Coordinates of C-alpha atoms and ligand atoms in Angstrom, one line a residue:
M1463 CA -19.8 83.8 48.7
A1464 CA -21.1 85.9 45.7
G1465 CA -23.1 87.9 48.1
M1466 CA -20.2 88.6 50.3
S1467 CA -18.0 89.7 47.4
R1468 CA -20.6 92.2 46.3
C1469 CA -21.0 93.6 49.7
L1470 CA -17.3 93.7 50.0
A1471 CA -16.8 95.6 46.7
V1472 CA -19.2 98.2 47.6
L1473 CA -17.7 98.9 51.1
L1474 CA -14.3 98.9 49.5
L1475 CA -15.3 101.7 47.3
L1476 CA -17.0 103.6 50.1
S1477 CA -14.2 103.2 52.6
L1478 CA -11.7 104.5 50.2
S1479 CA -13.6 107.6 49.3
D1480 CA -14.8 108.4 52.9
A1481 CA -12.5 109.3 55.6
Q1482 CA -15.3 109.4 58.0
L1483 CA -16.1 105.7 57.4
M1484 CA -12.6 104.7 57.8
R1485 CA -12.6 105.9 61.2
R1486 CA -15.8 104.2 62.0
D1487 CA -14.3 100.8 60.7
S1488 CA -12.2 100.4 63.8
S1489 CA -15.4 99.4 65.6
R1490 CA -16.2 97.1 62.6
A1491 CA -12.7 95.7 63.0
A1492 CA -13.7 94.7 66.4
S1493 CA -17.0 93.0 65.5
R1494 CA -15.2 91.2 62.7
R1495 CA -13.0 89.4 65.4
S1496 CA -16.3 88.2 66.8
R1497 CA -16.7 85.3 64.4
L1498 CA -13.9 83.4 66.0
Q1499 CA -15.0 84.9 69.4
G1500 CA -18.5 83.9 69.0
A1501 CA -17.5 80.4 68.0
L1502 CA -15.3 80.1 70.9
R1503 CA -17.9 81.4 73.4
E1504 CA -20.3 78.6 72.2
A1505 CA -17.6 75.9 72.3
L1506 CA -16.5 76.8 75.6
A1507 CA -19.9 76.9 77.3
K1508 CA -19.1 73.9 79.3
V1509 CA -15.3 74.6 80.0
S1510 CA -14.5 76.0 83.4
A1511 CA -12.6 79.3 83.6
E1512 CA -9.9 77.3 85.7
Q1513 CA -9.4 75.0 82.6
V1514 CA -8.9 77.7 80.2
L1515 CA -6.4 79.4 82.6
F1516 CA -4.6 75.9 82.9
V1517 CA -4.2 75.7 79.2
E1518 CA -3.1 79.4 79.1
E1519 CA -0.4 78.8 81.6
S1520 CA 0.7 75.5 79.9
L1521 CA 0.9 77.5 76.6
R1522 CA 2.4 80.7 77.8
D1523 CA 6.2 79.9 77.6
S1524 CA 5.9 78.8 73.9
Y1525 CA 3.7 81.6 73.2
E1526 CA 6.2 84.1 74.6
A1527 CA 9.1 82.6 72.5
F1528 CA 7.2 83.0 69.2
P1529 CA 7.9 86.1 67.2
K1530 CA 5.0 88.5 67.7
D1531 CA 3.7 91.7 66.3
A1532 CA 3.4 94.9 68.5
K1533 CA -0.1 93.8 69.8
G1534 CA 1.4 90.6 71.1
N1535 CA -0.2 88.5 68.3
L1536 CA 1.1 85.5 66.5
P1537 CA 0.8 84.5 62.9
P1538 CA -2.0 81.9 63.0
H1539 CA -0.9 79.7 60.1
S1540 CA 1.9 77.5 61.6
A1541 CA 2.1 78.9 65.2
L1542 CA -1.4 77.7 66.1
P1543 CA -1.2 74.0 65.1
A1544 CA 2.4 73.8 66.5
L1545 CA 1.3 75.3 69.8
A1546 CA -1.7 73.0 70.1
R1547 CA 0.2 69.9 69.1
A1548 CA 2.8 70.8 71.7
Y1549 CA 0.2 71.2 74.4
F1550 CA -1.7 67.8 73.7
A1551 CA 1.6 66.0 73.5
K1552 CA 3.2 67.1 76.8
E1553 CA -0.1 67.3 78.8
H1554 CA -2.1 64.2 77.7
G1555 CA 0.2 62.3 75.1
W1556 CA -2.7 62.7 72.8
L1557 CA -2.1 62.3 69.0
I1558 CA -5.0 64.3 67.4
R1559 CA -6.3 63.1 64.1
G1560 CA -5.7 65.8 61.6
L1561 CA -3.0 67.4 63.7
E1562 CA -0.2 64.8 63.3
S1563 CA 3.5 66.1 63.2
P1564 CA 4.7 66.9 59.6
G1565 CA 5.8 63.6 58.0
A1566 CA 4.6 61.5 60.8
P1567 CA 2.9 58.2 60.1
I1568 CA -0.9 58.7 59.8
I1569 CA -2.9 56.0 61.2
A1570 CA -6.7 55.6 60.5
P1571 CA -9.1 55.1 63.4
G1572 CA -9.0 51.5 64.4
E1573 CA -6.0 50.6 62.3
S1574 CA -2.5 49.7 63.8
Y1575 CA 0.8 51.4 62.9
R1576 CA 1.4 48.6 60.5
E1577 CA -1.2 50.2 58.3
A1578 CA 0.1 53.8 58.6
T1579 CA 0.6 55.9 55.7
Q1580 CA 3.2 58.5 55.5
G1581 CA 1.9 62.1 56.2
H1582 CA 2.8 65.2 54.5
G1583 CA 3.2 68.7 55.5
A1584 CA 1.8 70.1 58.9
G1585 CA -1.9 70.2 59.0
D1586 CA -4.0 73.3 60.2
L1587 CA -6.0 73.3 63.2
Y1588 CA -9.2 73.7 61.3
E1589 CA -8.5 70.5 59.6
V1590 CA -8.8 68.6 62.8
H1591 CA -11.5 66.0 62.3
A1592 CA -13.1 66.5 65.7
L1593 CA -13.4 70.2 65.1
Q1594 CA -15.0 69.8 61.7
D1595 CA -17.5 67.3 62.9
K1596 CA -18.3 68.7 66.5
A1597 CA -17.8 72.3 66.2
P1598 CA -18.0 73.2 62.5
E1599 CA -18.5 76.9 63.3
L1600 CA -15.4 77.1 65.1
A1601 CA -13.6 75.2 62.4
A1602 CA -14.9 77.7 59.9
A1603 CA -13.8 80.7 62.0
L1604 CA -10.4 79.2 62.4
K1605 CA -10.1 78.7 58.6
E1606 CA -11.0 82.0 58.0
A1607 CA -8.4 83.3 60.6
A1608 CA -5.8 81.2 59.1
L1609 CA -6.5 81.8 55.3
S1610 CA -8.3 85.1 54.9
P1611 CA -5.4 87.5 54.2
V1612 CA -6.8 90.1 56.4
A1613 CA -7.8 87.9 59.4
S1614 CA -4.3 86.2 59.1
S1615 CA -2.5 89.6 59.1
R1616 CA -4.1 90.3 62.6
G1617 CA -2.9 87.2 63.9
M1618 CA -4.0 85.4 67.2
S1619 CA -3.5 86.4 70.9
L1620 CA -2.8 84.0 73.7
A1621 CA -6.4 84.2 74.8
D1622 CA -7.4 83.3 71.2
I1623 CA -5.1 80.3 71.3
S1624 CA -5.8 79.1 74.8
Q1625 CA -9.5 79.2 74.2
T1626 CA -9.2 77.3 71.1
V1627 CA -7.1 74.6 72.5
A1628 CA -9.4 74.3 75.5
A1629 CA -12.4 74.0 73.5
L1630 CA -10.9 71.2 71.4
E1631 CA -9.8 69.4 74.6
Q1632 CA -13.3 69.6 75.8
I1633 CA -14.7 68.1 72.7
L1634 CA -12.4 65.2 72.8
L1635 CA -13.1 64.7 76.6
E1636 CA -16.7 64.6 75.8
E1637 CA -16.1 61.7 73.4
S1638 CA -15.9 59.5 76.5
V1639 CA -19.5 59.9 77.2
G1640 CA -20.4 57.7 74.5
L1641 CA -18.2 54.8 75.9
L1642 CA -20.0 55.6 79.3
R1643 CA -23.3 54.9 77.8
A1644 CA -22.1 51.6 76.4
A1645 CA -20.5 50.6 79.7
Y1646 CA -24.1 51.0 81.3
V1647 CA -25.5 48.7 78.8
L1648 CA -22.7 46.3 78.8
N1649 CA -23.0 46.1 82.6
E1650 CA -26.8 45.4 82.0
L1651 CA -27.8 48.5 84.1
E1652 CA -29.6 50.0 81.1
S1653 CA -30.9 48.4 78.0
D1654 CA -31.7 51.4 75.8
M1655 CA -28.6 53.4 74.6
D1656 CA -30.9 56.4 74.0
R1657 CA -32.4 56.7 77.4
V1658 CA -30.9 58.7 80.1
P1659 CA -29.8 55.8 82.7
A1660 CA -31.2 55.9 86.1
P1661 CA -29.2 56.4 89.3
I1662 CA -27.0 53.6 90.2
T1663 CA -25.3 52.3 93.4
V1664 CA -21.5 53.1 94.1
E1665 CA -20.7 49.5 93.5
D1666 CA -22.3 49.5 90.3
A1667 CA -20.7 52.8 89.4
H1668 CA -17.2 51.4 90.0
E1669 CA -18.1 48.5 87.6
V1670 CA -19.2 51.0 84.9
L1671 CA -16.2 53.1 85.3
L1672 CA -13.9 50.1 85.1
S1673 CA -15.8 48.9 81.9
Y1674 CA -15.4 52.4 80.4
L1675 CA -11.6 52.2 81.1
L1676 CA -11.3 48.8 79.4
L1677 CA -13.4 50.1 76.5
F1678 CA -11.2 53.2 76.3
R1679 CA -7.9 51.5 76.5
H1680 CA -8.9 48.9 73.9
G1681 CA -9.8 51.6 71.2
L1682 CA -11.4 50.8 67.9
P1683 CA -12.7 48.6 66.8
H1684 CA -15.2 48.4 69.5
D1685 CA -18.0 45.8 70.3
L1686 CA -20.4 48.0 72.4
E1687 CA -23.3 45.5 72.2
D1688 CA -22.2 42.0 73.3
A1689 CA -22.5 42.2 77.1
K1690 CA -21.4 38.6 77.5
K1691 CA -18.1 39.1 75.6
H1692 CA -17.4 42.4 77.3
L1693 CA -17.9 40.7 80.9
Q1694 CA -15.6 37.8 79.7
M1695 CA -12.9 40.4 78.6
K1696 CA -13.3 42.0 82.0
L1697 CA -12.9 38.7 83.9
R1698 CA -9.5 38.3 81.8
A1699 CA -8.4 41.7 82.7
R1700 CA -9.3 41.2 86.4
K1701 CA -6.7 38.3 86.4
T1702 CA -3.8 40.4 85.0
S1703 CA -1.1 42.5 87.0
E1704 CA -2.6 45.6 85.6
W1705 CA -5.9 45.2 87.2
K1706 CA -4.9 46.6 90.6
G1707 CA -3.4 49.7 89.1
M1708 CA -6.6 50.4 86.9
Q1709 CA -8.8 49.9 89.9
S1710 CA -7.0 52.4 92.0
F1711 CA -6.8 55.0 89.1
E1712 CA -10.7 54.6 88.8
A1713 CA -11.2 54.9 92.4
Q1714 CA -9.6 58.3 92.3
A1715 CA -12.6 59.7 90.4
L1716 CA -15.2 57.9 92.6
N1717 CA -15.2 58.1 96.4
S1718 CA -18.6 59.2 97.3
S1719 CA -21.4 57.2 99.0
G1720 CA -25.0 56.9 97.9
K1721 CA -26.7 56.6 94.5
L1722 CA -25.0 58.3 91.7
A1723 CA -26.9 59.9 88.7
W1724 CA -26.0 59.9 85.1
T1725 CA -24.6 63.5 85.4
D1726 CA -22.4 62.4 88.2
L1727 CA -20.9 59.6 86.1
K1728 CA -20.5 61.8 83.2
E1729 CA -18.4 64.2 85.2
R1730 CA -16.3 61.3 86.7
V1731 CA -15.7 59.8 83.3
M1732 CA -14.5 63.1 81.8
L1733 CA -12.2 63.3 84.8
L1734 CA -10.8 59.9 84.1
A1735 CA -10.3 60.9 80.4
K1736 CA -8.4 64.0 81.4
L1737 CA -6.0 62.1 83.8
Y1738 CA -5.7 59.1 81.5
G1739 CA -2.6 60.3 79.6
R1740 CA -0.5 60.9 82.5
W1741 CA -1.6 57.7 84.2
Q1742 CA -0.8 55.4 81.2
N1743 CA 2.7 57.0 80.9
R1744 CA 3.9 54.6 83.7
E1745 CA 4.1 52.1 80.9
C1746 CA 6.2 54.4 78.9
E1747 CA 8.4 55.0 81.8
D1748 CA 8.7 51.3 82.3
M1749 CA 9.6 50.6 78.7
K1750 CA 12.1 53.5 78.7
S1751 CA 14.0 52.0 81.7
T1752 CA 14.0 48.6 80.1
L1753 CA 15.4 50.1 76.8
V1754 CA 18.0 52.2 78.9
K1755 CA 19.3 48.9 80.4
M1756 CA 19.6 47.4 77.2
G1757 CA 21.6 50.0 75.4
D1758 CA 23.6 53.2 76.0
S1759 CA 23.5 56.9 75.0
G1760 CA 19.8 56.8 74.2
R1761 CA 19.9 54.0 71.9
V1762 CA 19.7 50.2 71.5
K1763 CA 21.2 47.8 69.0
L1764 CA 18.4 46.7 66.8
N1765 CA 19.4 43.0 67.5
D1766 CA 19.1 43.5 71.2
F1767 CA 15.8 45.1 70.7
H1768 CA 14.3 42.4 68.8
G1769 CA 16.1 39.8 70.9
S1770 CA 14.4 40.9 74.1
P1771 CA 11.9 38.9 75.9
K1772 CA 8.2 39.6 75.9
Y1773 CA 7.1 41.8 78.9
P1774 CA 3.7 41.6 80.3
Q1775 CA 2.5 45.0 79.1
Y1776 CA 4.6 45.4 76.0
Q1777 CA 7.0 43.7 73.5
F1778 CA 9.6 45.0 71.1
T1779 CA 8.4 43.5 67.9
E1780 CA 8.2 46.4 65.4
K1781 CA 9.5 45.5 62.1
E1782 CA 12.6 47.2 60.8
E1783 CA 10.5 48.7 57.9
Y1784 CA 8.4 50.5 60.2
L1785 CA 11.4 51.8 62.5
Q1786 CA 13.1 52.9 59.3
Q1787 CA 10.2 54.8 57.8
A1788 CA 9.2 56.5 61.3
G1789 CA 12.9 57.8 61.7
I1790 CA 13.5 55.6 64.8
L1791 CA 16.5 53.8 63.3
E1792 CA 20.0 55.1 63.2
E1793 CA 22.9 53.4 61.3
E1794 CA 26.5 53.8 62.3
N1795 CA 29.5 51.7 61.1
G1796 CA 27.3 48.9 59.8
E1797 CA 25.3 48.7 63.1
K1798 CA 21.6 49.5 63.4
Y1799 CA 20.3 51.3 66.4
V1800 CA 16.8 52.0 67.7
L1801 CA 16.7 55.6 69.1
I1802 CA 14.9 55.4 72.5
A1803 CA 13.1 58.8 72.5
N1804 CA 12.0 58.4 68.8
Y1805 CA 10.6 54.8 69.7
L1806 CA 8.8 55.9 72.6
L1807 CA 7.0 58.7 71.0
G1808 CA 6.4 56.7 67.9
A1809 CA 2.9 55.7 66.5
S1810 CA 3.4 52.1 67.5
N1811 CA 3.2 53.0 71.3
C1812 CA -0.2 54.9 71.0
I1813 CA -3.1 53.1 72.5
A1814 CA -6.8 53.9 73.0
S1815 CA -7.3 54.7 69.4
S1816 CA -10.6 56.5 68.7
E1817 CA -12.0 58.3 65.9
Y1818 CA -10.6 61.5 66.8
F1819 CA -7.5 60.7 68.8
A1820 CA -5.1 58.3 70.3
V1821 CA -3.1 58.3 73.5
C1822 CA 0.6 58.1 73.1
C1823 CA 3.8 58.5 75.6
L1824 CA 4.1 62.0 77.0
N1825 CA 6.5 64.3 75.1
E1826 CA 8.9 65.2 77.8
C1827 CA 11.0 67.2 75.2
E1828 CA 8.3 69.9 75.0
T1829 CA 8.7 70.5 78.7
L1830 CA 12.6 70.9 78.3
L1831 CA 12.1 73.2 75.4
N1832 CA 9.7 75.3 77.5
H1833 CA 12.4 75.7 80.0
F1834 CA 14.6 77.5 77.4
E1835 CA 11.7 79.5 76.1
A1836 CA 10.5 80.4 79.6
S1837 CA 13.9 81.6 80.8
F1838 CA 14.4 84.0 77.8
Q1839 CA 10.8 84.7 76.6
M1840 CA 12.1 85.4 73.2
P1841 CA 12.3 83.4 69.9
G1842 CA 16.1 82.7 70.7
A1843 CA 19.0 84.1 72.7
A1844 CA 22.8 84.7 72.3
L1845 CA 24.9 81.7 72.5
E1846 CA 26.7 82.4 75.7
Q1847 CA 23.4 83.0 77.5
V1848 CA 22.0 79.7 76.3
Q1849 CA 25.3 77.9 77.3
H1850 CA 24.9 79.2 80.7
L1851 CA 21.4 77.7 81.0
A1852 CA 22.3 74.5 79.3
S1853 CA 25.2 73.9 81.8
E1854 CA 22.5 73.5 84.5
L1855 CA 20.8 70.7 82.6
N1856 CA 23.6 68.8 80.9
A1857 CA 27.1 70.2 81.3
S1858 CA 28.7 67.8 78.9
A1859 CA 26.4 68.9 76.0
V1860 CA 27.2 72.5 76.4
S1861 CA 30.3 72.5 73.9
E1862 CA 28.1 71.1 71.2
L1863 CA 25.8 74.1 71.4
S1864 CA 27.9 76.3 69.2
S1865 CA 26.7 74.1 66.2
A1866 CA 23.2 75.2 67.0
A1867 CA 23.8 78.9 66.8
D1868 CA 23.2 81.0 63.5
A1869 CA 25.5 83.1 61.8
S1870 CA 25.0 86.1 64.1
G1871 CA 25.6 83.8 67.2
V1872 CA 21.9 83.4 68.2
V1873 CA 20.2 80.1 68.9
V1874 CA 16.8 80.1 67.9
W1875 CA 14.6 77.6 69.7
H1876 CA 12.3 76.6 66.7
S1877 CA 15.1 75.8 64.4
P1878 CA 16.3 72.5 63.2
A1879 CA 19.9 73.1 64.5
F1880 CA 18.6 73.5 68.1
R1881 CA 16.2 70.6 67.9
R1882 CA 19.2 68.5 66.8
W1883 CA 21.1 69.8 69.9
L1884 CA 18.2 68.8 72.2
H1885 CA 18.3 65.3 70.9
R1886 CA 22.0 65.0 71.5
A1887 CA 21.9 66.6 75.1
F1888 CA 18.6 64.8 76.1
P1889 CA 18.7 61.5 74.1
L1890 CA 16.0 60.0 76.4
Q1891 CA 13.6 62.8 76.1
C1892 CA 14.1 64.4 72.7
P1893 CA 13.7 62.7 69.6
R1894 CA 15.9 63.2 66.6
P1895 CA 14.0 65.3 64.2
T1896 CA 13.3 63.9 60.8
A1897 CA 13.9 65.7 57.7
L1898 CA 10.2 66.6 57.1
E1899 CA 10.1 68.0 60.7
D1900 CA 13.1 70.1 60.0
E1901 CA 11.4 71.4 56.7
A1902 CA 8.2 72.2 58.7
V1903 CA 10.1 74.0 61.4
E1904 CA 11.9 76.0 58.6
A1905 CA 8.7 77.0 57.0
E1906 CA 7.3 78.1 60.3
L1907 CA 10.3 80.4 60.8
T1908 CA 9.9 81.8 57.2
E1909 CA 6.3 82.4 57.7
A1910 CA 6.7 84.2 61.0
K1911 CA 9.4 86.3 59.3
E1912 CA 7.3 87.3 56.4
W1913 CA 4.3 87.8 58.6
M1914 CA 6.2 90.3 60.9
E1915 CA 7.3 92.1 57.8
I1916 CA 3.9 93.2 56.8
D1917 CA 4.3 96.5 58.5
E1918 CA 1.7 98.0 60.9
A1919 CA 0.5 100.7 58.3
A1920 CA -0.1 97.9 55.5
R1921 CA -2.3 96.1 58.2
Q1922 CA -4.2 99.1 59.2
K1923 CA -4.9 99.8 55.5
L1924 CA -6.1 96.1 55.0
H1925 CA -8.3 95.9 58.2
P1926 CA -11.1 98.4 57.4
L1927 CA -11.6 97.0 53.9
V1928 CA -13.0 93.5 54.5
L1929 CA -16.3 92.7 56.1
H1930 CA -17.8 89.5 57.2
P1931 CA -21.3 88.9 55.4
S1932 CA -23.2 89.0 58.6
E1933 CA -21.8 92.6 59.3
C1934 CA -23.3 93.8 55.8
T1935 CA -26.2 95.8 56.7
R1936 CA -28.0 95.6 53.4
L1937 CA -28.7 91.9 53.2
P1938 CA -31.7 90.9 51.2
E1939 CA -34.1 88.4 52.9
W1940 CA -33.3 85.6 50.4
H1941 CA -29.6 85.8 51.4
E1942 CA -28.4 82.9 53.1
T1943 CA -28.0 83.1 56.9
P1944 CA -24.5 83.3 58.4
E1945 CA -25.0 79.7 59.6
E1946 CA -25.8 78.7 56.1
S1947 CA -22.8 80.4 54.7
A1948 CA -20.5 79.0 57.5
A1949 CA -21.7 75.5 56.6
L1950 CA -20.9 76.0 53.0
E1951 CA -17.3 77.2 53.7
V1952 CA -16.3 74.3 55.9
Ligands
NAG540 C1 -12.0 62.0 96.7 O1 -11.4 62.3 98.0 C2 -10.4 63.1 98.1 C3 -9.9 63.3 99.5 O2 -10.5 62.4 100.4 C4 -10.8 64.5 97.5 O3 -9.5 65.2 97.5 C5 -11.2 64.2 96.0 O4 -11.5 65.5 95.5 C6 -12.2 63.3 96.1 N1 -12.7 63.1 94.7 C7 -13.9 63.2 94.1 C8 -14.1 63.0 92.7 O5 -14.9 63.4 94.8
NAG541 C1 24.5 64.9 78.0 O1 25.0 65.2 76.7 C2 26.0 64.3 76.2 C3 26.6 64.9 75.1 O2 25.7 65.4 74.0 C4 25.2 63.0 75.9 O3 26.1 62.0 75.4 C5 24.7 62.5 77.3 O4 24.0 61.3 77.1 C6 23.8 63.5 77.9 N1 23.4 63.1 79.4 C7 22.0 62.9 79.6 C8 21.9 62.5 81.0 O5 21.2 62.9 79.0

């Protein structure tokens, strides 16, 4: 770090005194970007262009609705984690460790929601545990992009954001490969966890993938060594009503004949991991229709909730204390109610807890929000225009929209007032926002506003002045390499 600031100081003086150098600095600005892009290139080596495009399309509506600068870049600090969180919640139902919603309960790997601790403000993307452990250079580049005043004044483009999200998605999908290895061993097809397994028959491959699904669904803590215990668990699973569904889900990924190599199985298991979130959501749908039958207007009396029978795949046993803390309870005229959308999206319904993420019910509210964002492609719109669109979705909620407009008659999507309206209009999809979530949305708005106010000229002035140490041409040999300094910064 000391080396970097010396190099900086020298260049600062030079660039202030030398107009020539100022001009050449535009090319340096481009090469400075390359820290993030270099890290992304490496992290994306195994991701198909098609997947990056898919992520980009999924993110586009929200991206378009964020306030942007003239170049179309977003402030990286709160927009990036908010966009990434929304993508994973609506596409996979993934709750990523280090990226929990502001104030949401934080559950350590292998612990249950009962041991949750209360989280604080929204985390940044570089704090995601999976990135820090598996892609430290990317985490460091993201940290720089968010914290260094110069890099953050530049903001992030849709391509930067989609590539970052796709890279993180790939890292999390690859986590399944470890369980696949264990599934070979537990089915006694391989004895050594460190050896590349030999090709196996289709029948064996089905068994391996089914074991993988059981291990994945079970989540931490895992027993990946005791084959006998695993096969007993599998036998119990075979006798349940869930088994048939699991078998046909697994079969989607495997319909070839002939022997299958380790690389084939790795591909299939990552496909299953990718489809898993949508597949497991049937259980959430099932829970939702059970709850809807028990209550009305998107909520269920707490007594009815606790008094309901045990269902084969779930039971409503969460204690009042948890429901209260997680913002799931509502009290009215002395009666306590469980809010269905908040409950479904709550931590107690997350499964498959692993070191870096858990799988929860899909967030359908994000999809509804995208509908508004996509229709206007702006951070908000005039009340009458929003009313017009809202009337197509829920006509009886239109009159309440006026409470979501600000003083100038504009409805801003990422505002506490609009979030509250979404909850009233779509009580089965949109959770009632908690006070901490409201605070985070406010902070996001303020940050975006402040960021937009750094005027272009100020940015131009800032940009030429800061260099990454690797771009300093006069580095002594004893200086740490960029890799070393990156490792130190994480
Ligand atoms: C399985 O077969 C179907 C159609 O028969 C095909 O669309 C699908 O891609 C195949 N899946 C795999 C993993 O080969
Ligand atoms: C439509 O909005 C009204 C008023 O907010 C609400 O009571 C009702 O449950 C909503 N309907 C649906 C289908 O969500």
